[in-house]
Coordinates of C-alpha atoms in Angstrom, one line a residue:
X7 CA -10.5 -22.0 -9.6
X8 CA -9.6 -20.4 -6.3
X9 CA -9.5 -22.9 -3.4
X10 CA -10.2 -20.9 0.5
X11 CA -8.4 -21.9 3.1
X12 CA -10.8 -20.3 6.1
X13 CA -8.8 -19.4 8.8
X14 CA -10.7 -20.1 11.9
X15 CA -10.4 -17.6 15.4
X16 CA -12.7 -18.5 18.0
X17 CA -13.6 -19.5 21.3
X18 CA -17.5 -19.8 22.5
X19 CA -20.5 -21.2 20.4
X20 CA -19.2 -24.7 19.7
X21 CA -22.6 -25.4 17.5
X22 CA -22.3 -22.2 15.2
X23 CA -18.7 -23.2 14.8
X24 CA -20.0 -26.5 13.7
X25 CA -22.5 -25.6 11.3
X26 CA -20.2 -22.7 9.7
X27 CA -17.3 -25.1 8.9
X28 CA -20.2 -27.5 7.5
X29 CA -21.0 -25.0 5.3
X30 CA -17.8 -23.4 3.9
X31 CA -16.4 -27.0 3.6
X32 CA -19.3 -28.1 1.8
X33 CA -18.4 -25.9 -1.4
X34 CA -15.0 -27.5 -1.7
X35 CA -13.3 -25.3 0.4
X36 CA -10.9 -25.8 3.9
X37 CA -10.6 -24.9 7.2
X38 CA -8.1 -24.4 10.3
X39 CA -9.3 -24.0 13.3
X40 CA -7.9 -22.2 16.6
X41 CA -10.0 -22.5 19.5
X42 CA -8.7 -20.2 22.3
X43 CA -6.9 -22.3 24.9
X44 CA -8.8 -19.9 27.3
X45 CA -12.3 -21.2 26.5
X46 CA -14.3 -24.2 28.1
X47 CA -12.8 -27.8 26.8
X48 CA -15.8 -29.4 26.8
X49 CA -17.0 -27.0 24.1
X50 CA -13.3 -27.9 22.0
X51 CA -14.4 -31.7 22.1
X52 CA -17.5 -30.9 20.9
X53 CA -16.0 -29.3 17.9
X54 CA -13.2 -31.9 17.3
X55 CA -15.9 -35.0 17.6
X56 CA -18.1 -33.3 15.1
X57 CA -15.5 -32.3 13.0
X58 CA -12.8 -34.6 13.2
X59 CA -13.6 -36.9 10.7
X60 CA -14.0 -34.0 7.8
X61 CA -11.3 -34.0 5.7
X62 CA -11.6 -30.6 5.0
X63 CA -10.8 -29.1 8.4
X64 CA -7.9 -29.2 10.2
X65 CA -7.3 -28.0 13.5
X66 CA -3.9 -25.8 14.8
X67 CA -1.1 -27.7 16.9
X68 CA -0.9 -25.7 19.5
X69 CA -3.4 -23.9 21.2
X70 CA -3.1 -20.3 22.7
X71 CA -4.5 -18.7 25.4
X72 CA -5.5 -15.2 23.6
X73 CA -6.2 -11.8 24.7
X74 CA -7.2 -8.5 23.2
X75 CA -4.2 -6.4 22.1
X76 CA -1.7 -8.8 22.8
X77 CA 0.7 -11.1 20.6
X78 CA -1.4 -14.2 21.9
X79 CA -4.1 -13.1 18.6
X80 CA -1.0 -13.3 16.0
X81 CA 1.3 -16.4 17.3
X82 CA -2.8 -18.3 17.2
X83 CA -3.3 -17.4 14.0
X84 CA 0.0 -18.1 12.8
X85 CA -0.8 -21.7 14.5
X86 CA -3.5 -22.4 12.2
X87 CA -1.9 -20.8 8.9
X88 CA 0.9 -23.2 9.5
X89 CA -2.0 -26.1 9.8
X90 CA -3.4 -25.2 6.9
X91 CA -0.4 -24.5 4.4
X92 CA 0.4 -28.3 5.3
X93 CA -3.0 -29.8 5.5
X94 CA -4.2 -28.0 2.0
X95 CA -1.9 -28.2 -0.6
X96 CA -4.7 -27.3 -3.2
X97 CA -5.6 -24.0 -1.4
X98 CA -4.9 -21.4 -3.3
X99 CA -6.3 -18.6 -0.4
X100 CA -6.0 -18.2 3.0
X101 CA -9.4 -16.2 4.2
X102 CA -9.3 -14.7 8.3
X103 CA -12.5 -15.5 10.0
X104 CA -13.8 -15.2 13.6
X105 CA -16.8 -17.5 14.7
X106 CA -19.4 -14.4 14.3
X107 CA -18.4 -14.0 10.3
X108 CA -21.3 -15.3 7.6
X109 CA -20.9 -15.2 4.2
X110 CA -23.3 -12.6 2.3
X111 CA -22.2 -14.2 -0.9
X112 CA -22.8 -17.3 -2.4
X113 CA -19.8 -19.7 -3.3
X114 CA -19.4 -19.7 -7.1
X115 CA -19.7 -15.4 -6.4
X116 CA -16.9 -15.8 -3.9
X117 CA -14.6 -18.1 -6.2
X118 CA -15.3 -16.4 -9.1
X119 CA -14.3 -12.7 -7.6
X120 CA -11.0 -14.2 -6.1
X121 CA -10.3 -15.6 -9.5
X122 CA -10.6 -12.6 -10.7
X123 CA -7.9 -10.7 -9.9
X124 CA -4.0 -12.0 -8.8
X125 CA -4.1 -10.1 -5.6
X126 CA -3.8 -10.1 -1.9
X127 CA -6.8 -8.1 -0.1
X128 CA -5.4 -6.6 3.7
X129 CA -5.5 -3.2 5.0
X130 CA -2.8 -1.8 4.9
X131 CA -1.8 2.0 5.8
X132 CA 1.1 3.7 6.8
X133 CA 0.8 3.8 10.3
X134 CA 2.3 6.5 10.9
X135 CA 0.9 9.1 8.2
X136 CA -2.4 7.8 8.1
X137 CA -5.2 8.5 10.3
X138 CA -6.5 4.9 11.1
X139 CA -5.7 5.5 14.6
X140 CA -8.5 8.2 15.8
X141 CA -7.7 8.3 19.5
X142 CA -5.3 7.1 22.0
X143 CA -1.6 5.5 21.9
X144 CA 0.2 6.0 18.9
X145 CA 4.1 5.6 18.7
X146 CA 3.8 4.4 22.1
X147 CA 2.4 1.0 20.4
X148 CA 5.5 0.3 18.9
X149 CA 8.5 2.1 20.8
X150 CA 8.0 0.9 24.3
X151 CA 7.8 -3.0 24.9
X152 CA 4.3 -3.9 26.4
X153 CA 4.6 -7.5 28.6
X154 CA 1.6 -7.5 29.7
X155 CA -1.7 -7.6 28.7
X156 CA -3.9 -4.6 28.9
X157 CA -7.4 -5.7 30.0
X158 CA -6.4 -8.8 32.3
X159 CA -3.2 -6.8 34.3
X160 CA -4.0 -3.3 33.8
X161 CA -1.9 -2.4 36.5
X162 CA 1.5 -4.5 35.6
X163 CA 0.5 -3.2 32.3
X164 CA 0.4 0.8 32.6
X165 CA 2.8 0.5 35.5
X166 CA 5.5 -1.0 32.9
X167 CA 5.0 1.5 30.5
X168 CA 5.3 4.4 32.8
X169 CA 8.7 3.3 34.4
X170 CA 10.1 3.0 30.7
X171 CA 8.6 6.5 29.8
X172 CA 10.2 7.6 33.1
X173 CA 13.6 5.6 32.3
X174 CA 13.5 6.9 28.2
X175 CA 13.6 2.8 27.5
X176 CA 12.4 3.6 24.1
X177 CA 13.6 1.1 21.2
X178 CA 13.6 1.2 17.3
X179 CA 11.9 0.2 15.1
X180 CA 13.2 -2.3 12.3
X181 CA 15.1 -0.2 9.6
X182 CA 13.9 -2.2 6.9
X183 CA 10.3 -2.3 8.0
X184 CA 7.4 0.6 7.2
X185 CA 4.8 0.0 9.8
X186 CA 1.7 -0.5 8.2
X187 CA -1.9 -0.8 10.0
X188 CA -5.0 -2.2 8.7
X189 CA -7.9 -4.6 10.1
X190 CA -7.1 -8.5 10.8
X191 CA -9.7 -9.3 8.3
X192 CA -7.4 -10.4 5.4
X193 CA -7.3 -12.7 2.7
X194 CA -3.8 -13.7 1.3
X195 CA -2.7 -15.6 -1.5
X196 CA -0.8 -19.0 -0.9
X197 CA 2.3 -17.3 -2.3
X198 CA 2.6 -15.0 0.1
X199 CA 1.5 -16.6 2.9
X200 CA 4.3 -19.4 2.3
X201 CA 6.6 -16.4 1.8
X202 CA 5.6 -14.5 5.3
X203 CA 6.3 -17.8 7.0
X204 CA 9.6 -18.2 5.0
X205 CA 10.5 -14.7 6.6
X206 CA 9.4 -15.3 10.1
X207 CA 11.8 -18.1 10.5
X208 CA 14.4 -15.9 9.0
X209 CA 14.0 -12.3 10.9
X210 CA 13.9 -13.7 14.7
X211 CA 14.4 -9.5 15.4
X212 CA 11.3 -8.7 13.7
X213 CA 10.1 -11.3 15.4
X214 CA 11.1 -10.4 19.0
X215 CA 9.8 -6.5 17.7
X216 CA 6.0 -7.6 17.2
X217 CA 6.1 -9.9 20.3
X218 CA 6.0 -7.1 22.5
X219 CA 3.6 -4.3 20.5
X220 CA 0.6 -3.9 21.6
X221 CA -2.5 -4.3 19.5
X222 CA 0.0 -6.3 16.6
X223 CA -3.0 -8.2 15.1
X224 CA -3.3 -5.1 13.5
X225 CA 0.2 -4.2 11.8
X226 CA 2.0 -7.8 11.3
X227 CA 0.3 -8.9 8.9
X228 CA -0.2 -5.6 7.3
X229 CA 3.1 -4.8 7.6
X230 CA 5.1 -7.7 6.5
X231 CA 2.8 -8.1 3.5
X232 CA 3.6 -4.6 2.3
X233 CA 7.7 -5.9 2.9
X234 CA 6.5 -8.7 0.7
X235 CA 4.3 -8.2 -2.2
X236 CA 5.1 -5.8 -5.0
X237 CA 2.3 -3.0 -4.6
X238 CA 0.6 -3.2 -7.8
X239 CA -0.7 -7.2 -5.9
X240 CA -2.3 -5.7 -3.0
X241 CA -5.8 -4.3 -3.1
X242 CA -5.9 -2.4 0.6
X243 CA -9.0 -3.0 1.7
X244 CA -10.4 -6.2 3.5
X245 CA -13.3 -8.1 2.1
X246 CA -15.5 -8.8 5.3
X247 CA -18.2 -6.1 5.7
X248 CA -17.8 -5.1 9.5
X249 CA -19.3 -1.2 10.9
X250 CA -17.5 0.2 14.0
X251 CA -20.1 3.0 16.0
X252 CA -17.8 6.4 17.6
X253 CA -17.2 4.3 20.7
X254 CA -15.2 1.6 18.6
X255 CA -17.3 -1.4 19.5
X256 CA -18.5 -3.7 15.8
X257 CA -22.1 -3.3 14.6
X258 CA -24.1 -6.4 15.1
X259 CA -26.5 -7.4 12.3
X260 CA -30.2 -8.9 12.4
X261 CA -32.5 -10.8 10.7
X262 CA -33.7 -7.7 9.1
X263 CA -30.5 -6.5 8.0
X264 CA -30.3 -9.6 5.1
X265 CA -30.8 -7.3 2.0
X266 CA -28.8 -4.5 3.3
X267 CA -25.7 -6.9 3.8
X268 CA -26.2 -8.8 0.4
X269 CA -25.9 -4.9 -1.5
X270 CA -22.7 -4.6 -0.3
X271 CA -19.2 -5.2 -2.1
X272 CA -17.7 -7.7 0.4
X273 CA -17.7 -11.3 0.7
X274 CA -18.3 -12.1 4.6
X275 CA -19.9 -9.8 7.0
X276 CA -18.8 -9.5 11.2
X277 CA -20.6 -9.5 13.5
X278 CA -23.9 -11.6 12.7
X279 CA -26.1 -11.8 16.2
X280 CA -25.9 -14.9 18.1
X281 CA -29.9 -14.7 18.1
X282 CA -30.1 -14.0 14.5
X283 CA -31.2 -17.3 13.6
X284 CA -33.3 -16.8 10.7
X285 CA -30.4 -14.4 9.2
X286 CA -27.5 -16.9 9.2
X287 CA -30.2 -19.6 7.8
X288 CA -30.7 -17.5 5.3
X289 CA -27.0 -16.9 4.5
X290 CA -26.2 -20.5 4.9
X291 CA -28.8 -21.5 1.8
X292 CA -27.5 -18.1 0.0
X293 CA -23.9 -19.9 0.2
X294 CA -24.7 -23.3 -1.2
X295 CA -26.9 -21.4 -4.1
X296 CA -25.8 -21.1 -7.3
X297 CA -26.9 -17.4 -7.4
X298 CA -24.3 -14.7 -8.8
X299 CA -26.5 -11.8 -10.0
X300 CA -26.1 -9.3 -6.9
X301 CA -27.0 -5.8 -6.9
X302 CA -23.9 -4.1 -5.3
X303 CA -25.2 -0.7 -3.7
X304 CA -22.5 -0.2 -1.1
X305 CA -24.1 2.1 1.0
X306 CA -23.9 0.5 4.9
X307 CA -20.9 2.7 6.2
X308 CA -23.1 5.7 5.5
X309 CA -26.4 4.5 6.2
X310 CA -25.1 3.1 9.7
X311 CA -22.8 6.3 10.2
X312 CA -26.6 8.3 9.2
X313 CA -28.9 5.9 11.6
X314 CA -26.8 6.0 14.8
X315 CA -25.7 9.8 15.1
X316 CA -29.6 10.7 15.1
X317 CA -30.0 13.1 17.5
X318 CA -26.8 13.1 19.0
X319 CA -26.0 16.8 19.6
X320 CA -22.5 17.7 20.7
X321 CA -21.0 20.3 22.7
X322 CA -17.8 22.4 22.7
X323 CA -16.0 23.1 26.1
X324 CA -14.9 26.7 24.8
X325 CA -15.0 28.7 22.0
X326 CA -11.7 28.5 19.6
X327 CA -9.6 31.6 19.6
X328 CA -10.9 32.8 15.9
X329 CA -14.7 32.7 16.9
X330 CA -14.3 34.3 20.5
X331 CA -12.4 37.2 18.0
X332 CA -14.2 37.1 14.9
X333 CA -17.7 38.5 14.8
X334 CA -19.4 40.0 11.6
X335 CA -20.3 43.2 13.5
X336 CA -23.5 44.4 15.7
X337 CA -23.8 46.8 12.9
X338 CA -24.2 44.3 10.0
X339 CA -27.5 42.3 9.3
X340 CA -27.3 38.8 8.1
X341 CA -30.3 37.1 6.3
X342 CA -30.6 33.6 5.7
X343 CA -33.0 31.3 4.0
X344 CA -33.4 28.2 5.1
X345 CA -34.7 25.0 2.8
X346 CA -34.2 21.5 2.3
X347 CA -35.0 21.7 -1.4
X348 CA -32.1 23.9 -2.3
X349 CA -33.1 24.6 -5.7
X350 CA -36.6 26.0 -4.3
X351 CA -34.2 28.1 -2.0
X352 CA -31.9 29.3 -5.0
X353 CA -35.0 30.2 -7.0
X354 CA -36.3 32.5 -4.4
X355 CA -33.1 34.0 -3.7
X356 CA -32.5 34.9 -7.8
X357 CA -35.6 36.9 -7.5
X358 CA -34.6 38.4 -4.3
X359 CA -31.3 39.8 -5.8
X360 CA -33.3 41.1 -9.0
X361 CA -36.0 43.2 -7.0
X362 CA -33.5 44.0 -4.4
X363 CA -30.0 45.3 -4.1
X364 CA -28.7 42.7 -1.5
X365 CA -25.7 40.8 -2.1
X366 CA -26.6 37.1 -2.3
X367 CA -24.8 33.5 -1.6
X368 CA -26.3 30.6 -2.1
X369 CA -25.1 27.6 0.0
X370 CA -21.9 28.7 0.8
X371 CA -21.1 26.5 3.9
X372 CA -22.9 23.3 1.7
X373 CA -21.6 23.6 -1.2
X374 CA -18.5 23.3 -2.6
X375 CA -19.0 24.9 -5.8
X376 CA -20.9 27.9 -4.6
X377 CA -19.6 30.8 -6.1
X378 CA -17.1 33.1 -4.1
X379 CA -15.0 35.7 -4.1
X380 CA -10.6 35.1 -3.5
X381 CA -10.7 35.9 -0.2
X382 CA -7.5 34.5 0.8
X383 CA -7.8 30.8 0.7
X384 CA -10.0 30.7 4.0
X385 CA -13.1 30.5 1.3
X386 CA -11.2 27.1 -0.5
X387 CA -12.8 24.4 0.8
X388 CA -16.5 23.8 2.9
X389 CA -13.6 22.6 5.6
X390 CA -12.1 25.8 6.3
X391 CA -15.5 27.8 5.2
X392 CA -17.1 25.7 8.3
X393 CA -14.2 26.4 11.2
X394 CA -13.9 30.5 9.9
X395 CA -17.1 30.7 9.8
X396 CA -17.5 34.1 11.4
X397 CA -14.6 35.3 9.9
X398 CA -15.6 34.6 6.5
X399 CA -18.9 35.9 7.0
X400 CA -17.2 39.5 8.3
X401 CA -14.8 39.0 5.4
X402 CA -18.3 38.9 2.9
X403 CA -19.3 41.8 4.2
X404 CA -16.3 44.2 4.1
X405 CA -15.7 42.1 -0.1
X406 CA -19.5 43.6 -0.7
X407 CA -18.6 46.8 1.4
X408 CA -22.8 46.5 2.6
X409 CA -24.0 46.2 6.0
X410 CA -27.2 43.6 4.9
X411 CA -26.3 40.5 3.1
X412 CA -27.3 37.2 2.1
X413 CA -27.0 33.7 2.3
X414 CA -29.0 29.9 2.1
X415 CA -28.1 27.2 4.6
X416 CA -29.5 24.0 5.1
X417 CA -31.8 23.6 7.8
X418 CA -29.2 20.6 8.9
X419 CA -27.0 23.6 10.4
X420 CA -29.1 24.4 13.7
X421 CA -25.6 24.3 15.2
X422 CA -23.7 27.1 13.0
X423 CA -26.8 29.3 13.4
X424 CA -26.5 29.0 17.1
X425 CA -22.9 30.1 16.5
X426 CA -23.6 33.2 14.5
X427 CA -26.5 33.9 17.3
X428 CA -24.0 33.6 20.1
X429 CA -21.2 35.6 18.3
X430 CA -23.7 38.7 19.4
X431 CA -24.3 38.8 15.2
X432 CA -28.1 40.3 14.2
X433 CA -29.4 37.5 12.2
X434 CA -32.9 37.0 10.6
X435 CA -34.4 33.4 9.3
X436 CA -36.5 32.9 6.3
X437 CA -37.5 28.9 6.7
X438 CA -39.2 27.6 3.3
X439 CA -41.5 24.6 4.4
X440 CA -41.6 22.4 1.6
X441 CA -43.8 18.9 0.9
X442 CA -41.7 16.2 0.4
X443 CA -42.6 13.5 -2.1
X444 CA -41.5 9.7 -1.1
X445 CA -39.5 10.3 -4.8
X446 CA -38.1 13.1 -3.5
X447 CA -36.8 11.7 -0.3
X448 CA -35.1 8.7 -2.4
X449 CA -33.5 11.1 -4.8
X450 CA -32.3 12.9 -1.5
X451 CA -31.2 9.6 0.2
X452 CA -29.2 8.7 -3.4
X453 CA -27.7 12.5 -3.1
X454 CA -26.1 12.5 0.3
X455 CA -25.1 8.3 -0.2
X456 CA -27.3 6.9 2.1
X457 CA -29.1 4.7 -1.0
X458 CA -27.4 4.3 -4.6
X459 CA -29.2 3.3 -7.6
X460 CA -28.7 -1.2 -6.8
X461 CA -29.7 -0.2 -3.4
X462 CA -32.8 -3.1 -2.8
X463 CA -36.0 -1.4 -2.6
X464 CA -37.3 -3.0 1.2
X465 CA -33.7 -0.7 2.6
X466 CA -35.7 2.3 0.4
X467 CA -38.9 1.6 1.8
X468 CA -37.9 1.1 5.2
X469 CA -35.8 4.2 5.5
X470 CA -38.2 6.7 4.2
X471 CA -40.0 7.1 7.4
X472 CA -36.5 8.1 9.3
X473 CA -35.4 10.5 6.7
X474 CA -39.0 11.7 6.9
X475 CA -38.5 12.4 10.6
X476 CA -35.4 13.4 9.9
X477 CA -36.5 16.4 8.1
X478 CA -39.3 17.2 10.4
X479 CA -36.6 16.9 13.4
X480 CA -34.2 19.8 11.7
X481 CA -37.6 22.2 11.7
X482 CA -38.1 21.6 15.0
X483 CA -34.6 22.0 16.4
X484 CA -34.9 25.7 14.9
X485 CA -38.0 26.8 16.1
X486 CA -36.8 25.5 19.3
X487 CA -33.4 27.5 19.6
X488 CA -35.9 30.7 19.6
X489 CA -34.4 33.0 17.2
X490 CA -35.5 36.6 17.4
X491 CA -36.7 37.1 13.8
X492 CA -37.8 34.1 12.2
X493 CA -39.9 33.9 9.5
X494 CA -42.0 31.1 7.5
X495 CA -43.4 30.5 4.4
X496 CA -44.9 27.5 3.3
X497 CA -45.5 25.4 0.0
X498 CA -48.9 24.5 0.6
X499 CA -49.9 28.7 1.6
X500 CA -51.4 31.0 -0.9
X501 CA -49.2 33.8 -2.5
X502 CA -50.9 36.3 -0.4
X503 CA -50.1 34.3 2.7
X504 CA -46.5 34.1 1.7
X505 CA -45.9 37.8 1.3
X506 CA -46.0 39.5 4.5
X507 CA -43.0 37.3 5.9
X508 CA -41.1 37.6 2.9
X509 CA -41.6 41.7 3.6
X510 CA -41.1 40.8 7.3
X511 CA -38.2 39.4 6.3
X512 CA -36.1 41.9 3.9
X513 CA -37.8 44.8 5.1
X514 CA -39.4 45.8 1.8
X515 CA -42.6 46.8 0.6
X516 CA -45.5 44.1 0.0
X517 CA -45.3 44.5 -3.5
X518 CA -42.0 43.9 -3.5
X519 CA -42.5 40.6 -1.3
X520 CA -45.4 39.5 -3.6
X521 CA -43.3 40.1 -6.3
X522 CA -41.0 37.5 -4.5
X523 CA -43.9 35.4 -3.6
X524 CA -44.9 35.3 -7.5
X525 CA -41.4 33.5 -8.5
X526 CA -42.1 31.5 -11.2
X527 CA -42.5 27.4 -10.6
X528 CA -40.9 28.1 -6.7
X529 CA -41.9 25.1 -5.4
X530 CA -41.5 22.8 -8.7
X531 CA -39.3 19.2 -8.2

């Protein structure tokens, strides 16, 4: 049966770091423990007279003091691997944890899933062909030598790198090493942890090569794992649940975030609040229970990514060179129907094309598998649909050799119909106003990934109303751009209400609209 060593970085709270060694330990488990040399001392003999007489937890030689992005974070959590491959000869895992990690698991699930399978679990991706890095410094991380650290000696620090980019003081890399990058959440097998240890003492250049990279927390271990360990033993992923936002900074969780954690397929979860007392009490009885029976939904990326970019709108500095030179022409007429429920949409559309001659799409620029003609490649993928989208739309046109054409969007694209709008292009809405069921809305959440079918029903319940709004929020951000022709029909109106903007709309005859209007089961689920 797998036996954790917890690997401990820390440095405030003394009293959660207490109780959270108390509580790993108490399943027949280990910890080391590095408290940053940094931090108040008081607090560290707090810890040590509280702790010092478990035999469970062991504390690292040496103590660093650490700082963000430098080598300080790896040489302290070498400190306490090398405590704990001598304290715990029965651990058979070493498990990275920071003093804001809780388990969302209980023991016997944690044991049991390690058990499982032979493997090490790190991020780890080629850090050069990858796209883990979104922004900022890339080669520079590794080919110049960074001394100093970033956030306390900005100035030493940029100042140094500069004079070598002045100077060309670039270095190489390792020949034997592929740089790999990956979070410092790991959790590594006693094999190769003895072996990376066994290879540090050997390879003083690779050594002297990570001293002086910045940010190596996050490509030592990653790296010298994938050196280590045959590929078929690592699973690249980590198995603490943390959510960055677009700025880069970790989510923090809440008391009410206790069943969304516990859905997903990880073991620990960073960062739990400070405050959230009732949460890590929770979690704390959760690990001492015997209870193994969790519903794994795995939506939290998503639903996070879906809950914090609400009604963020962004804006582009210019135009790129294809739309300022791609329009579809003044002389063409673009129609488009716009509805949630894109089967309603495709429904109405079938009997447009049957009492009318126009050319229709469906959701071209929503759907993948939407229907189009070889135009080149530039219809391929929603991708390149998306950035040409002018061009396509001109290319559609000329395909169909018509002047009036078209196509269903979701009412999600306020953005692309401000584009077409602003490309000087003569477009007319249809809007189909739907009622939305609280079935619907779950089958809808489940569709785009922000619920799956474990997902517990208090996350359903309590997102409803935001998707809700959601909805209501796309209708408004329309009406509000004030498009020149835009029409509406509604679910709840009549047929004979319905059939004048439907004529409005295509510029037929009412009995063509009502003929429309009549389309059999429209609005059906």
């Amino acid at each position: 049966m797998a036996k954790i060593a917890f690997i401990l970085l820390c440095h405030k709270d003394p009293d959660a770091i207490i109780k959270q060694a108390e509580r790993l330990t108490a399943a027949g488990d280990f910890m080391a423990i590095h408290f940053d040399a940094r931090a108040n001392p008081a607090s560290f003999e707090m810890i040590k007279d509280a702790l010092g007489d478990n035999p469970n937890v062991t504390f690292a030689r040496k103590r660093i003091k650490c700082g963000w992005g430098a080598w300080s974070l790896v040489q302290a959590t070498l400190n306490a691997v090398e405590a704990a491959v001598d304290a715990f000869p029965r651990a058979t895992h070493f498990y990275m944890l920071s003093g804001d990690c809780m388990p969302i698991k209980s023991a016997s699930y944690v044991h049991g899933f390690l058990d499982n399978d032979d493997v090490d679990y790190i991020e780890s991706f080629d850090f050069f062909e990858s796209d883990w890095i979104k922004t900022g410094w890339k080669e520079e991380r590794l080919i110049y030598r960074h001394f100093f650290n970033e956030r306390t000696q900005p100035k030493r620090f940029y100042g140094s790198f500069k004079l070598q980019q002045k100077l060309g003081l670039t270095r190489e890399i390792p020949a034997d090493l592929q740089i790999m990058i990956g979070s410092q959440w790991w959790c590594l097998r006693r094999r190769t942890v003895e072996w990376i240890l066994d290879f540090i003492r050997k390879r003083k250049d690779v050594m002297r090569f990570f001293r002086t990279t910045w940010i190596p927390d996050e490509t030592f271990f990653q790296t010298l794992v994938r050196h280590l360990v045959p590929e078929n033993e690592i699973k690249s992923r980590t198995l603490t649940f943390l959510v960055f936002s677009d700025y880069g900074m970790p989510a923090t969780f809440y008391n009410d975030h206790y069943d969304l954690l516990l859905g997903q397929n990880f073991l620990f979860a960073r960062k739990i609040s400070p405050e959230a007392h009732e949460l890590k009490r929770k979690l704390g009885d959760l690990y001492a229970s015997d209870k193994t029976d969790f519903q794994i939904s795995n939506e939290g990326q998503r639903l996070y990514k879906f809950l914090t970019n609400r009604g963020r709108v962004g804006r582009r500095f210019a135009p790129r060179f294809w739309e300022a030179e791609s329009t579809i022409g003044r002389d063409r007429e673009l129609l488009i129907v716009l509805c949630k429920k894109w089967h309603v949409a495709k429904r109405l559309v079938e009997t447009v094309r049957q009492v009318t001659d126009l050319p229709v799409l469906e959701y071209l620029f929503d759907e993948e598998a939407t229907a189009l003609p070889d135009l080149g490649g530039i219809q391929s993928t929603l991708a390149k649909r998306t950035r040409h989208r002018r061009a396509l739309t001109r290319m559609l046109f000329d395909y169909y050799n018509t002047n009036r054409m078209l196509i269903c969007l979701d009412p999600n694209n306020v953005d692309l119909l401000k584009d077409f709008q602003a490309g000087g292009s003569n477009i007319r809405l249809l809007e189909i106003e739907c009622n939305f069921s609280d079935d619907y809305l779950i089958g809808h959440a489940r569709r785009v990934g922000l619920a799956g079918e474990n997902t517990p029903h208090e996350i359903v319940e309590n997102l409803l109303p935001t998707i809700r709004q959601d909805v209501v929020y796309e209708s408004e951000q329309i009406r509000e751009a004030g498009f020149d022709h835009h029409s509406l029909i509604r679910e709840r109106n009549s047929v004979e209400e319905n059939t004048p903007p439907i004529a409005g709309f295509l510029d037929i005859t009412d009995d063509k609209a009502r003929q429309i209007a009549e389309t059999n089961h429209l609005f059906t689920d």
